[in-house]
Amino acid sequence: MIFYDCSTAPSPRRARMFIAEKGLTIETRDISIAKGEQLTEAFRAINPRATVPVLITDEGDTLTENLGIAAYLEARFPTPPLLGS
C-alpha cells in the first residue's frame, strides 16, 4: 500500500490517525499542497481530483476519501476494531 499525505493539511490527518491507531506501517509519500504538488500531472494521474489523502491498496485500487480509507483498513485489518463490531 502507498499512502499519499500532506503533513500540514487537516484532512489527511484523519487517515494518519486511523493508520496509527491500527498500528500499521504503510509506505507514505508526502505531497506539499503549499508547493502545488497535488496539481502536477504525476499526482493527477493518481488522483484526478488533486486531493489528499489517497491510499493505493495492494489490489491497486485508489481510495481518495477518509471514510473509504478507514472502511478498507478496518476490513483488511479488523484488530483492533475502530469502527465498532
Coordinates of C-alpha atoms in Angstrom, one line a residue:
M1 CA 0.0 0.0 0.0
I2 CA 1.0 3.6 -0.6
F3 CA -0.5 6.5 1.4
Y4 CA -0.2 10.0 -0.1
D5 CA -0.3 12.5 2.7
C6 CA 0.2 16.2 3.3
S7 CA 1.6 16.7 6.9
T8 CA 0.2 20.2 7.1
A9 CA -3.3 19.5 5.9
P10 CA -6.2 18.6 8.2
S11 CA -8.0 16.1 6.0
P12 CA -5.1 13.5 5.7
R13 CA -4.6 13.8 9.4
R14 CA -7.7 11.8 10.0
A15 CA -6.4 8.9 7.8
R16 CA -3.0 9.2 9.5
M17 CA -4.6 8.9 12.9
F18 CA -6.6 5.8 11.8
I19 CA -3.4 4.2 10.4
A20 CA -1.6 4.9 13.7
E21 CA -4.4 3.6 15.9
K22 CA -4.4 0.4 13.8
G23 CA -0.7 0.1 14.4
L24 CA 0.0 -0.1 10.7
T25 CA 3.2 0.8 8.8
I26 CA 2.3 2.0 5.3
E27 CA 4.7 3.5 2.8
T28 CA 3.9 7.2 2.8
R29 CA 4.6 9.9 0.3
D30 CA 4.3 13.5 1.3
I31 CA 2.6 15.8 -1.1
S32 CA 3.2 19.5 -0.5
I33 CA 0.0 21.5 -1.1
A34 CA 1.9 24.7 -0.4
K35 CA 4.1 23.9 -3.4
G36 CA 1.2 22.8 -5.5
E37 CA 2.5 19.2 -5.9
Q38 CA -1.1 17.9 -5.9
L39 CA -1.6 19.7 -9.2
T40 CA 1.3 18.0 -11.1
E41 CA 0.5 15.6 -13.9
A42 CA 2.2 12.8 -12.0
F43 CA -0.1 13.2 -9.0
R44 CA -3.2 13.9 -11.1
A45 CA -2.6 10.5 -12.7
I46 CA -3.0 9.0 -9.3
N47 CA -6.0 11.2 -8.2
P48 CA -7.6 13.4 -10.9
R49 CA -9.4 15.4 -8.2
A50 CA -5.9 16.5 -7.0
T51 CA -6.7 16.0 -3.3
V52 CA -5.2 14.2 -0.4
P53 CA -5.4 11.8 1.3
V54 CA -5.0 9.0 -1.2
L55 CA -4.5 5.3 -0.4
I56 CA -3.4 2.9 -3.1
T57 CA -4.3 -0.5 -1.9
D58 CA -2.3 -3.7 -2.5
E59 CA -5.0 -4.7 -5.0
G60 CA -4.3 -1.5 -7.0
D61 CA -7.5 0.4 -6.0
T62 CA -7.3 4.1 -5.3
L63 CA -9.2 5.4 -2.3
T64 CA -9.5 9.2 -2.0
E65 CA -11.8 9.7 0.9
N66 CA -11.2 9.3 4.6
L67 CA -14.3 7.1 5.1
G68 CA -13.3 4.9 2.3
I69 CA -9.7 4.6 3.6
A70 CA -11.0 3.8 7.1
A71 CA -13.5 1.2 5.9
Y72 CA -10.9 -0.5 3.7
L73 CA -8.3 -0.7 6.5
E74 CA -10.9 -1.8 9.0
A75 CA -12.0 -4.7 6.7
R76 CA -8.4 -5.7 5.9
F77 CA -7.1 -5.3 9.5
P78 CA -10.0 -5.9 11.8
T79 CA -8.0 -5.8 15.0
P80 CA -8.2 -3.5 16.9
P81 CA -11.8 -2.6 15.8
L82 CA -12.1 1.1 15.4
L83 CA -15.4 1.4 13.7
G84 CA -17.3 -0.9 16.1
S85 CA -18.2 -4.5 15.9

